[in-house]
Amino acid sequence: VLYVQPAWPSDSPLAAWQKALARIQMGGERSYGWGRLRLVSPLEGEEAPKPEWDVSEGEYARAHVLAAADAGVEGLVEPLVGWERGDPDQGRYWRLTPRPLVAYRPGSAITKKLHVTLHSWGMWEATPS
């Protein structure tokens, strides 16, 4: 499953994401067509719900998990901050992350059953279930 923001400004290089989707491949095997993506159902005109699911105790995080008190995750944490493309209309081409986040690294141990919501940029936001 690939979640894509459907509406982009017409002058954005991401405005033609549906055409680019035909050329995207996941993984290294290209000659047999494995890993090709295809558009199944665009969600134009409707607000897509954030994907959510349960993760069992004893599993490992497959993405960054936003750090929170009693998150049910054990592992190394790291700040998620860096340079981002700013708004050229406002004269800011590059800027530091306006709201840095702290997250557990992928591969961290899940220590209790969690309910996970996919947060922006692919991070997990977890609450004990």
Coordinates of N, CA and C in Angstrom, one line a residue, residues 46-129:
E46 N -11.8 12.9 -1.4 CA -12.2 12.5 -0.1 C -10.9 12.4 0.8
E47 N -11.2 12.6 2.1 CA -10.1 12.6 3.1 C -9.8 11.1 3.4
A48 N -8.6 10.7 3.1 CA -8.2 9.3 3.4 C -8.0 9.1 4.9
P49 N -8.5 8.1 5.5 CA -8.3 7.8 6.9 C -6.8 7.4 7.1
K50 N -6.2 7.8 8.2 CA -4.9 7.4 8.5 C -4.8 5.9 8.7
P51 N -3.9 5.2 8.1 CA -3.8 3.7 8.3 C -3.5 3.5 9.8
E52 N -4.1 2.4 10.4 CA -3.9 2.0 11.7 C -4.0 0.5 11.9
W53 N -3.3 0.0 12.8 CA -3.3 -1.5 13.1 C -2.7 -1.7 14.5
D54 N -2.7 -3.0 14.9 CA -2.2 -3.4 16.2 C -0.9 -4.1 16.0
V55 N 0.1 -3.9 16.9 CA 1.4 -4.6 16.9 C 1.5 -5.3 18.2
S56 N 1.9 -6.6 18.1 CA 2.0 -7.5 19.3 C 3.3 -7.3 20.0
E57 N 3.2 -7.6 21.3 CA 4.4 -7.6 22.2 C 5.4 -8.6 21.6
G58 N 6.6 -8.2 21.6 CA 7.7 -9.1 21.1 C 8.0 -8.9 19.6
E59 N 7.3 -8.1 18.9 CA 7.6 -7.7 17.6 C 8.6 -6.6 17.6
Y60 N 9.1 -6.2 16.4 CA 10.0 -5.1 16.3 C 9.5 -4.0 15.4
A61 N 9.8 -2.8 15.7 CA 9.3 -1.6 15.0 C 9.9 -1.6 13.6
R62 N 9.0 -1.5 12.6 CA 9.5 -1.5 11.2 C 9.6 -0.1 10.7
A63 N 9.5 0.9 11.5 CA 9.6 2.3 11.2 C 10.0 3.1 12.4
H64 N 10.3 4.4 12.3 CA 10.5 5.2 13.5 C 9.2 5.2 14.3
V65 N 9.3 5.1 15.6 CA 8.1 5.2 16.5 C 8.3 6.5 17.3
L66 N 7.3 7.4 17.2 CA 7.4 8.7 18.0 C 7.5 8.3 19.5
A67 N 8.5 8.9 20.1 CA 8.8 8.7 21.5 C 7.8 9.4 22.4
A68 N 7.3 8.6 23.4 CA 6.3 9.1 24.3 C 6.5 8.4 25.6
A69 N 6.1 9.0 26.7 CA 6.2 8.3 28.0 C 5.4 7.1 28.0
D70 N 5.9 6.0 28.5 CA 5.3 4.7 28.5 C 4.7 4.3 27.1
A71 N 5.6 4.4 26.1 CA 5.2 4.1 24.8 C 5.1 2.6 24.5
G72 N 5.7 1.8 25.3 CA 5.7 0.4 25.1 C 6.8 -0.1 24.1
V73 N 7.8 0.7 24.0 CA 8.9 0.5 23.0 C 10.2 0.6 23.8
E74 N 11.2 -0.3 23.5 CA 12.5 -0.2 24.1 C 13.5 -0.2 22.9
G75 N 14.4 0.8 23.0 CA 15.4 0.9 21.9 C 16.1 2.3 22.0
L76 N 17.0 2.5 21.0 CA 17.6 3.8 21.0 C 16.7 4.8 20.4
V77 N 16.8 6.0 20.9 CA 16.1 7.1 20.3 C 17.0 8.1 19.6
E78 N 16.4 8.8 18.6 CA 17.2 9.8 17.9 C 16.3 10.9 17.5
P79 N 16.9 12.1 17.4 CA 16.1 13.3 17.0 C 16.0 13.2 15.5
L80 N 14.8 13.6 15.0 CA 14.5 13.7 13.6 C 14.5 15.1 13.2
V81 N 15.6 15.6 12.7 CA 15.7 17.0 12.4 C 16.7 17.1 11.2
G82 N 16.5 18.1 10.4 CA 17.4 18.3 9.3 C 17.0 19.5 8.4
W83 N 17.5 19.6 7.3 CA 17.2 20.6 6.3 C 16.0 20.2 5.5
E84 N 15.1 21.0 5.3 CA 13.9 20.8 4.5 C 13.7 21.9 3.5
R85 N 13.1 21.5 2.4 CA 12.8 22.5 1.3 C 11.8 23.4 1.9
G86 N 12.0 24.7 1.9 CA 11.1 25.7 2.4 C 10.2 26.2 1.3
D87 N 9.5 27.2 1.5 CA 8.5 27.8 0.6 C 9.2 28.9 -0.2
P88 N 9.5 28.6 -1.5 CA 10.2 29.6 -2.3 C 9.4 30.9 -2.5
D89 N 8.1 30.9 -2.4 CA 7.3 32.1 -2.5 C 7.5 33.1 -1.4
Q90 N 8.0 32.5 -0.3 CA 8.3 33.4 0.9 C 9.8 33.7 1.0
G91 N 10.6 33.3 0.0 CA 12.0 33.6 0.0 C 12.8 32.6 0.9
R92 N 12.2 31.5 1.3 CA 12.9 30.6 2.1 C 13.1 29.3 1.3
Y93 N 14.2 29.0 0.8 CA 14.4 27.8 0.0 C 14.8 26.6 0.8
W94 N 15.6 26.8 1.9 CA 15.9 25.7 2.8 C 15.7 26.2 4.2
R95 N 15.3 25.3 5.1 CA 15.1 25.7 6.5 C 15.3 24.4 7.3
L96 N 15.6 24.7 8.6 CA 15.7 23.6 9.5 C 14.3 23.1 9.8
T97 N 14.2 21.8 10.2 CA 12.9 21.3 10.5 C 12.2 22.2 11.6
P98 N 11.0 22.7 11.3 CA 10.4 23.6 12.2 C 10.0 23.0 13.6
R99 N 9.6 21.7 13.6 CA 9.3 21.0 14.8 C 10.0 19.7 14.8
P100 N 11.2 19.7 15.3 CA 11.9 18.4 15.4 C 11.2 17.4 16.3
L101 N 11.3 16.1 15.9 CA 10.7 15.0 16.7 C 11.7 14.1 17.3
V102 N 11.4 13.4 18.3 CA 12.3 12.4 18.9 C 11.5 11.1 18.7
A103 N 12.3 10.1 18.2 CA 11.6 8.8 17.9 C 12.5 7.6 18.2
Y104 N 11.9 6.5 18.5 CA 12.7 5.2 18.6 C 13.1 4.8 17.2
R105 N 14.3 4.3 17.1 CA 14.8 3.8 15.8 C 14.0 2.6 15.3
P106 N 13.9 2.4 14.0 CA 13.4 1.1 13.5 C 14.2 0.0 14.0
G107 N 13.5 -1.1 14.3 CA 14.1 -2.3 14.9 C 14.0 -2.3 16.5
S108 N 13.5 -1.2 17.0 CA 13.3 -1.2 18.5 C 12.3 -2.3 18.9
A109 N 12.4 -2.8 20.1 CA 11.5 -3.9 20.6 C 10.2 -3.3 21.1
I110 N 9.1 -4.0 20.7 CA 7.8 -3.6 21.2 C 7.6 -4.4 22.5
T111 N 7.4 -3.8 23.6 CA 7.3 -4.4 24.9 C 5.9 -4.7 25.4
K112 N 4.9 -4.1 24.7 CA 3.5 -4.4 25.1 C 2.7 -4.2 23.8
K113 N 1.5 -4.8 23.7 CA 0.7 -4.6 22.6 C 0.4 -3.1 22.3
L114 N 0.5 -2.7 21.1 CA 0.3 -1.3 20.7 C -0.7 -1.2 19.6
H115 N -1.4 0.0 19.7 CA -2.2 0.4 18.5 C -1.5 1.5 17.8
V116 N -1.2 1.3 16.5 CA -0.3 2.1 15.8 C -1.1 2.9 14.7
T117 N -0.8 4.2 14.6 CA -1.4 5.0 13.5 C -0.2 5.5 12.7
L118 N -0.3 5.5 11.4 CA 0.7 6.0 10.5 C 0.7 7.5 10.5
H119 N 1.8 8.1 11.0 CA 2.0 9.5 11.2 C 2.6 10.0 9.9
S120 N 2.7 11.3 9.8 CA 3.3 12.0 8.6 C 4.7 11.5 8.5
W121 N 5.2 11.4 7.3 CA 6.5 11.0 6.9 C 6.8 9.5 7.2
G122 N 5.7 8.7 7.4 CA 5.9 7.3 7.6 C 6.2 6.8 9.0
M123 N 6.2 7.7 10.0 CA 6.5 7.3 11.3 C 5.3 6.7 12.0
W124 N 5.5 5.8 13.0 CA 4.4 5.2 13.7 C 4.1 6.1 14.9
E125 N 2.9 6.3 15.2 CA 2.4 7.0 16.5 C 1.7 5.9 17.2
A126 N 2.2 5.5 18.4 CA 1.7 4.3 19.1 C 1.1 4.6 20.4
T127 N 0.0 3.9 20.7 CA -0.6 4.0 22.0 C -0.8 2.6 22.5
P128 N -0.6 2.3 23.8 CA -0.9 1.0 24.3 C -2.3 0.6 24.1
S129 N -2.6 -0.6 23.7 CA -4.0 -1.1 23.5 C -4.4 -2.1 24.5

